[in-house]
Short mmCIF file of N, CA and C in Angstrom, two decimals:
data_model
loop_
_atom_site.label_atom_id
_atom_site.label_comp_id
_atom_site.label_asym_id
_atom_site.label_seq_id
_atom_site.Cartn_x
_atom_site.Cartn_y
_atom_site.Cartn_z
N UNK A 17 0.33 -11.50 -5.37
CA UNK A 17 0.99 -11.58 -6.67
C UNK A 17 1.23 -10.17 -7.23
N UNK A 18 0.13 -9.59 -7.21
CA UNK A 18 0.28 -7.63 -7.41
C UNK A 18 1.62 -7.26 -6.85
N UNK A 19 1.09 -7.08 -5.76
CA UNK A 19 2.40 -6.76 -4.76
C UNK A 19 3.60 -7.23 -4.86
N UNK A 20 3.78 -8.66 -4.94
CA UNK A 20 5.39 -8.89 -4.90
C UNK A 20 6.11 -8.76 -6.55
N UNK A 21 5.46 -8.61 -7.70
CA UNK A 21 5.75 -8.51 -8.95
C UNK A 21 5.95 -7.07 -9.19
N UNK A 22 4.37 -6.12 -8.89
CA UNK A 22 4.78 -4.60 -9.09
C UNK A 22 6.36 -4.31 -8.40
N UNK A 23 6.85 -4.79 -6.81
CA UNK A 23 7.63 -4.24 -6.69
C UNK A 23 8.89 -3.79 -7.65
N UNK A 24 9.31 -5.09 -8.30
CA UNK A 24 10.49 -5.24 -9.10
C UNK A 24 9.91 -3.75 -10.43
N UNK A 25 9.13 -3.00 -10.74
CA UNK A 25 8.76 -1.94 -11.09
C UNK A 25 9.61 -0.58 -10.78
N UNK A 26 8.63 -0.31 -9.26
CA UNK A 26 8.49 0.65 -8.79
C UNK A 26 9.89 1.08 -8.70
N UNK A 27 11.20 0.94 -8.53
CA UNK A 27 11.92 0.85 -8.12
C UNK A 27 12.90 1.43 -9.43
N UNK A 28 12.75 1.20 -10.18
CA UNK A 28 13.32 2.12 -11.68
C UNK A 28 12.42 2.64 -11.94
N UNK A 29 10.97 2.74 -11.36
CA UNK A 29 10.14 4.21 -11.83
C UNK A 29 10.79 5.18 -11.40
N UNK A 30 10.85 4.94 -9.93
CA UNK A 30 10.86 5.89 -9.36
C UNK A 30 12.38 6.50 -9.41
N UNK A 31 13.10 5.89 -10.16
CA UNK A 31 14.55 6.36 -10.47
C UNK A 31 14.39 7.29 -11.31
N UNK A 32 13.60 6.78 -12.04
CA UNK A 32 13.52 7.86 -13.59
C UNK A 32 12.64 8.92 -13.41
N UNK A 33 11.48 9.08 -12.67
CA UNK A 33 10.47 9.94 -12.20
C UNK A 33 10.79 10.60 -11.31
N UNK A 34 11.37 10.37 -10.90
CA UNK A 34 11.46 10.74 -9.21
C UNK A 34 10.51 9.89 -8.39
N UNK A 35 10.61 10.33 -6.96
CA UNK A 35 10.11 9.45 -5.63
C UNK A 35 8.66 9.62 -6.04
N UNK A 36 8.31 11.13 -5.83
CA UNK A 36 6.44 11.72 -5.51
C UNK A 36 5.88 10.59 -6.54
N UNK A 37 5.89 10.92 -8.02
CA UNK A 37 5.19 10.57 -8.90
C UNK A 37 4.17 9.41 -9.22
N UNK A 38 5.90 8.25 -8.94
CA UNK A 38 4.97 6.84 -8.54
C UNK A 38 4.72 6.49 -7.59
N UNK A 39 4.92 7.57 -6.34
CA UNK A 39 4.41 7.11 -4.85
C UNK A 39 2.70 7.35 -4.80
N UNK A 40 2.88 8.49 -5.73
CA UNK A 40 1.11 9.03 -5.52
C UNK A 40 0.06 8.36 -6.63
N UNK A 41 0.97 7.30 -7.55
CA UNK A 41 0.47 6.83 -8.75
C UNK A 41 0.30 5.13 -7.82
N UNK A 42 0.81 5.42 -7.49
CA UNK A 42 0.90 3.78 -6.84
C UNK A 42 -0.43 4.10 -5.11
N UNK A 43 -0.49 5.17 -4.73
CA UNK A 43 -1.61 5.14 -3.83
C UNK A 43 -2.94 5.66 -4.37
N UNK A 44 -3.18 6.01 -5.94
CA UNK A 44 -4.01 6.40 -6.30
C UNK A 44 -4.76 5.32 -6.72
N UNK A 45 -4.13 4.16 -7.44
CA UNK A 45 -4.41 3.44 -7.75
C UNK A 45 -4.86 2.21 -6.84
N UNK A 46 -4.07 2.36 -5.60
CA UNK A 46 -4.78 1.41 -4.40
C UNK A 46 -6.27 2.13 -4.04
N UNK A 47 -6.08 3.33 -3.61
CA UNK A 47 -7.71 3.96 -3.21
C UNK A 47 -8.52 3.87 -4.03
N UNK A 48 -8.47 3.88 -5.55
CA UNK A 48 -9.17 3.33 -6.81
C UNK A 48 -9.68 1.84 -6.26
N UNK A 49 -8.73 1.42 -6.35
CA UNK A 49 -8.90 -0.02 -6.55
C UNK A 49 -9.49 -0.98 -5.00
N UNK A 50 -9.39 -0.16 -3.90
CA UNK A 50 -10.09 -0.49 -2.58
C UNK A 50 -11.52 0.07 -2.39
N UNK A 51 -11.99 0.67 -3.39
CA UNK A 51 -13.24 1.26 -3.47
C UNK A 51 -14.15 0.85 -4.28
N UNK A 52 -13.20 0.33 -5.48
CA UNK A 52 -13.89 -0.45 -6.39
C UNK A 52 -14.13 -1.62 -6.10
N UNK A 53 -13.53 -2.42 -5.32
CA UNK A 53 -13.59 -3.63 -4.63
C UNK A 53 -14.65 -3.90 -3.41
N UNK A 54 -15.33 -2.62 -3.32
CA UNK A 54 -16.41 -2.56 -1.92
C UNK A 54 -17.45 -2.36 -3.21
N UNK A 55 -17.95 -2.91 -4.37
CA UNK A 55 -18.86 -2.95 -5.08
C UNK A 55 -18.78 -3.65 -6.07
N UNK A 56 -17.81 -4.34 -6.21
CA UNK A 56 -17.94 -5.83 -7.07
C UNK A 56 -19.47 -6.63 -7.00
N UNK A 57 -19.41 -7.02 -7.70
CA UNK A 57 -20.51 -8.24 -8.19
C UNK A 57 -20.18 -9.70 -8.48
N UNK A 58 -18.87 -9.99 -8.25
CA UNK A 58 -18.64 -11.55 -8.10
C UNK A 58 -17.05 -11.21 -7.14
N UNK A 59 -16.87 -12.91 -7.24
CA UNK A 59 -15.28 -13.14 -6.84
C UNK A 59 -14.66 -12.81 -7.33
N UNK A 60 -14.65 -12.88 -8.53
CA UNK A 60 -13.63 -13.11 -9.34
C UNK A 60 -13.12 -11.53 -9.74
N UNK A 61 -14.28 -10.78 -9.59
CA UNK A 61 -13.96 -9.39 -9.86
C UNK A 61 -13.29 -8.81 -8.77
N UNK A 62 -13.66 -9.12 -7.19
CA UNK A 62 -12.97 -8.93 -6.12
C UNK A 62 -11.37 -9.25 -5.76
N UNK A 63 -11.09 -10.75 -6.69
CA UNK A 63 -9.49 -11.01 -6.69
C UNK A 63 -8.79 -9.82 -7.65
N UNK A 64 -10.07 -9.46 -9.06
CA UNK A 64 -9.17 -8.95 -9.89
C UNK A 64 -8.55 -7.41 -9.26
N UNK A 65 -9.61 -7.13 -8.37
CA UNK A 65 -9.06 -5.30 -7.58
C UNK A 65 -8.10 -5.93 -6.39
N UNK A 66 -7.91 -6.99 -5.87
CA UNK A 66 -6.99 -7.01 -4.98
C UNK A 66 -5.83 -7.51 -5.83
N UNK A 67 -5.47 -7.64 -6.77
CA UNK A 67 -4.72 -8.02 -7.52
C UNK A 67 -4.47 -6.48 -8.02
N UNK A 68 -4.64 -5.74 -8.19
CA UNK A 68 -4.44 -3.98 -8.69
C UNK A 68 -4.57 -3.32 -7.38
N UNK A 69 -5.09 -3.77 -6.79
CA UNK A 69 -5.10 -3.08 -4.96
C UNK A 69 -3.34 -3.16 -4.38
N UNK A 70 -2.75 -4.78 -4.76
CA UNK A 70 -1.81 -5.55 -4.45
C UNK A 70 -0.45 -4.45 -4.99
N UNK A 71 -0.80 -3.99 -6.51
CA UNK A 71 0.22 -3.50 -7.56
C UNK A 71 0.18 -2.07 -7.11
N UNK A 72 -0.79 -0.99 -6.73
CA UNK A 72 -0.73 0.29 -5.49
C UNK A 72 -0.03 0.10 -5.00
N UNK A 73 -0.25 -0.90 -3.72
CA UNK A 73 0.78 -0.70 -2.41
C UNK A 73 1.86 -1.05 -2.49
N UNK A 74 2.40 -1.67 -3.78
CA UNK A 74 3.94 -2.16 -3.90
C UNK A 74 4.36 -0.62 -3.99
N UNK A 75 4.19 0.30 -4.15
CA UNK A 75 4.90 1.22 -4.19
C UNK A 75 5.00 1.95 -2.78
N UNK A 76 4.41 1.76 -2.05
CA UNK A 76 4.90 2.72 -0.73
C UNK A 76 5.98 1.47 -0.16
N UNK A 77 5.93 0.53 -0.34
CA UNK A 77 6.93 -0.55 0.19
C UNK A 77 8.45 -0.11 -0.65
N UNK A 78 8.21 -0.07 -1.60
CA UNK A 78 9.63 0.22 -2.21
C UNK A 78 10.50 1.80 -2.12
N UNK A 79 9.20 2.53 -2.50
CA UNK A 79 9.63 3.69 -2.20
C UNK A 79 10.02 5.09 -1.15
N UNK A 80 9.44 3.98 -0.22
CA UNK A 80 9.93 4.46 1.08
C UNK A 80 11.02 4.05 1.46
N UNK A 81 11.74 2.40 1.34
CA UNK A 81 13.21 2.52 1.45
C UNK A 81 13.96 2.88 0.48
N UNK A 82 13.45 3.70 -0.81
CA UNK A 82 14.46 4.27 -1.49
C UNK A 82 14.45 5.92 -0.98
N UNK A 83 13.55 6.73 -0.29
CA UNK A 83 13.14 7.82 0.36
C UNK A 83 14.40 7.82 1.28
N UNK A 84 14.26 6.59 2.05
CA UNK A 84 15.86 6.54 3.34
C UNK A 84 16.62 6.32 3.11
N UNK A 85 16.96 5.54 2.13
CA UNK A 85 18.53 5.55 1.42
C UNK A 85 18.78 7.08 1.04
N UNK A 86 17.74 7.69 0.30
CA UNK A 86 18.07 9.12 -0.36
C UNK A 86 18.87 10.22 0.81
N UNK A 87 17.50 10.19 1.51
CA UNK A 87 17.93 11.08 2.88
C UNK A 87 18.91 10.68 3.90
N UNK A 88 19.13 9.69 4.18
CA UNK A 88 19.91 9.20 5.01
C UNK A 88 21.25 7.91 5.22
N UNK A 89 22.22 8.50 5.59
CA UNK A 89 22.94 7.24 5.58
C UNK A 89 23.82 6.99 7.02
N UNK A 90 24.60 6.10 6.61
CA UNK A 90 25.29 5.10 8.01
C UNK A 90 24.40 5.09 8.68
N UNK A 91 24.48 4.77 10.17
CA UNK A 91 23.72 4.84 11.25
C UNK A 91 22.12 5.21 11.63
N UNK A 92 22.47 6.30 10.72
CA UNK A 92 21.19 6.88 11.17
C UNK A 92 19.93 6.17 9.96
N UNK A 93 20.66 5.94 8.65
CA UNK A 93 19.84 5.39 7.43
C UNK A 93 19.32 4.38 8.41
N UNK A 94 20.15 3.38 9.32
CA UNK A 94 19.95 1.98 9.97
C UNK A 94 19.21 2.36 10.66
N UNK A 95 19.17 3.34 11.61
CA UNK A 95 17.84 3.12 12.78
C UNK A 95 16.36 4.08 11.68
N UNK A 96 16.68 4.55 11.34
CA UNK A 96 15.31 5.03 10.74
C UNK A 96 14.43 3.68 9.78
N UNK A 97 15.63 3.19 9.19
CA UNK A 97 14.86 1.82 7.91
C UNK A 97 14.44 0.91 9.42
N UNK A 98 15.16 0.84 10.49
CA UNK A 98 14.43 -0.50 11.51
C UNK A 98 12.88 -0.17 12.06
N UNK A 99 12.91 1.51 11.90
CA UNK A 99 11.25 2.37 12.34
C UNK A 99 10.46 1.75 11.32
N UNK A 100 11.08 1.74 9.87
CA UNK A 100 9.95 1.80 9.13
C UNK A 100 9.83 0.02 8.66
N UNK A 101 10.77 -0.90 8.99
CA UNK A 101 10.46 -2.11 9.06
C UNK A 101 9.77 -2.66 9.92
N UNK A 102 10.03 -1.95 11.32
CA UNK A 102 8.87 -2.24 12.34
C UNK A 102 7.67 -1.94 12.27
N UNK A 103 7.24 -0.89 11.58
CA UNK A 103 6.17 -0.97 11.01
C UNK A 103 4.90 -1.42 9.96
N UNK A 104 6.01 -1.86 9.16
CA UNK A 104 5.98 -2.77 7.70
C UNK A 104 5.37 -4.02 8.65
N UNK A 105 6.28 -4.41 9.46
CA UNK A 105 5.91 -5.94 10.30
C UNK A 105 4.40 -5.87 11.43
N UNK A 106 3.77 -4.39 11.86
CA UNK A 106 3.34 -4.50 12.80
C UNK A 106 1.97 -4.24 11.80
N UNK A 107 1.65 -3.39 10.84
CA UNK A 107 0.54 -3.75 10.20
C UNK A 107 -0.06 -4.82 10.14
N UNK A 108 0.71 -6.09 9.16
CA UNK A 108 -0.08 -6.94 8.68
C UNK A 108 -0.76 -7.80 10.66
N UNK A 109 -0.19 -7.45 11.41
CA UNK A 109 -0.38 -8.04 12.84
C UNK A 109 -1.76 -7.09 13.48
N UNK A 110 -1.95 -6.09 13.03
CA UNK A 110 -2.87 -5.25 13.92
C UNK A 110 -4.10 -5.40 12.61
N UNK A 111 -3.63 -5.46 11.17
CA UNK A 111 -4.91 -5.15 10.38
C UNK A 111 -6.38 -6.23 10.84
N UNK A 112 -6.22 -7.72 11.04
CA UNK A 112 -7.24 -8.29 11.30
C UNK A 112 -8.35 -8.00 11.80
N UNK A 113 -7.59 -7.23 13.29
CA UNK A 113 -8.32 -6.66 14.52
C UNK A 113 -8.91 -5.53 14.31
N UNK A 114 -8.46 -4.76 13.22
CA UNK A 114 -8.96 -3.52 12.55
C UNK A 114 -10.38 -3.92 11.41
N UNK A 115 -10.15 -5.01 10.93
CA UNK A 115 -10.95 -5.53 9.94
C UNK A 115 -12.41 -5.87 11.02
N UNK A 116 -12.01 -6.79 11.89
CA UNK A 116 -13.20 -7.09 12.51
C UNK A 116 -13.74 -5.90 13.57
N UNK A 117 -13.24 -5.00 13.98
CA UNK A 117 -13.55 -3.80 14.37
C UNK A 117 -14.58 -3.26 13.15
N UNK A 118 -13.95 -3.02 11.92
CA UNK A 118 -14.99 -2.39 11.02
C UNK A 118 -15.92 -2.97 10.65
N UNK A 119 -16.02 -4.73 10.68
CA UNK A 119 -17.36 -5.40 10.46
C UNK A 119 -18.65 -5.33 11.21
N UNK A 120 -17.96 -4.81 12.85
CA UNK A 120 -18.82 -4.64 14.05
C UNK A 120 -19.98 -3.45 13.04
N UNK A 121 -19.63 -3.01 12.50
CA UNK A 121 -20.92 -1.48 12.08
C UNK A 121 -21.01 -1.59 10.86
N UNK A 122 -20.95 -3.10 10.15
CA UNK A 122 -21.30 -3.26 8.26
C UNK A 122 -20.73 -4.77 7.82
N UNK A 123 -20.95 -5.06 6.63
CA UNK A 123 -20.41 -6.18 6.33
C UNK A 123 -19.11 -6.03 5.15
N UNK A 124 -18.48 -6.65 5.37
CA UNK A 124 -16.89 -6.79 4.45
C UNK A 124 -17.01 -6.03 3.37
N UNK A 125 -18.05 -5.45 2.56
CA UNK A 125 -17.96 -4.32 2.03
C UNK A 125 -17.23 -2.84 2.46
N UNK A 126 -17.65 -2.51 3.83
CA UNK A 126 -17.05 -1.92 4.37
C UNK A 126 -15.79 -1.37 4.75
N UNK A 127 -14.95 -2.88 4.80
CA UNK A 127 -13.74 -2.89 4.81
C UNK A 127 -12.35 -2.32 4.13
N UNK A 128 -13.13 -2.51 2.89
CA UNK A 128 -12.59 -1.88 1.18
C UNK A 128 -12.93 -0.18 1.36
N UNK A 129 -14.26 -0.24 1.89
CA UNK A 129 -14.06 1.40 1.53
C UNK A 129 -13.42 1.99 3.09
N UNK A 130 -12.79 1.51 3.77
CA UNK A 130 -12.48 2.23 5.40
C UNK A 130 -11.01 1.82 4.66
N UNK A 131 -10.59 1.44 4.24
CA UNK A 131 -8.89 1.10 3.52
C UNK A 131 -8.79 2.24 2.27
N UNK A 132 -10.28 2.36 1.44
CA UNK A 132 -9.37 3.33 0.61
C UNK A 132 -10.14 4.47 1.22
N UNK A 133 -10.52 5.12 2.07
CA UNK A 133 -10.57 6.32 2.74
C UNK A 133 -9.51 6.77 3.63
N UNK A 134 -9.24 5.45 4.20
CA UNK A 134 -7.92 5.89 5.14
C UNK A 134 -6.84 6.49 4.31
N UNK A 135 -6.46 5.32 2.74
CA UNK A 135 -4.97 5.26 2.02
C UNK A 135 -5.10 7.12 1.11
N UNK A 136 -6.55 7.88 0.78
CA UNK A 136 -6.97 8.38 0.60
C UNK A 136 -6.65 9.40 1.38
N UNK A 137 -6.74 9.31 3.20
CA UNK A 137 -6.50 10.91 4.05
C UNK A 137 -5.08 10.48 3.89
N UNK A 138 -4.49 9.96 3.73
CA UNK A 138 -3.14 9.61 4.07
C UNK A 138 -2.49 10.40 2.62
N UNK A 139 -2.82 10.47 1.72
CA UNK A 139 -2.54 11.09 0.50
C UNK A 139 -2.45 12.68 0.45
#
């Protein structure tokens, strides 16, 4: 719900801001919010950071195909946006296997903080 609502956002932020601003406002707030979520004390507090975890990552989704529209067009805009859709598609397919990889050495706590350390070096 984060995610597919923030998008309709990000997308005139980042018109008016420029690209950086809400790209790094939108991953600050996921590594916030994936860290805070590896120390909750109920459910309900855990939906509420993946629900603000959700509203972060809408912004590298949007603002990376406004990044390739910027930089690039005809042809080449097309094969670069199919790199970064293939990728968009191959995450949600590899994260599971990544998830249960990180449970092997902790429990689902873990998980939250190896997501916002990663979204974190990635910054």
């Amino acid at each position: 719900l984060g995610f597919s609502v923030s998008q309709l956002f990000y997308g005139p932020l980042s018109d008016r801001f420029g690209r950086r601003k809400p790209l790094l406002f939108g991953l600050v707030v996921y590594v916030i919010a994936a860290a805070s979520a590896a120390f909750v004390p109920s459910f309900a507090s855990l939906l509420l950071f993946r629900l603000i975890q959700g509203i972060g990552s809408a912004a590298t989704r949007v603002i990376t195909i406004s990044i390739v529209r910027d930089v690039y067009g005809g042809r080449q805009m097309a094969e670069v946006m199919s790199l970064i859709m293939m990728v968009f598609m191959i995450v949600p397919v590899i994260a599971p296997g990544t998830g249960q990889a990180v449970m092997l050495f902790g429990d689902w706590h873990l998980i939250f903080m190896f997501m916002a350390v990663v979204a974190a070096a990635v910054t």
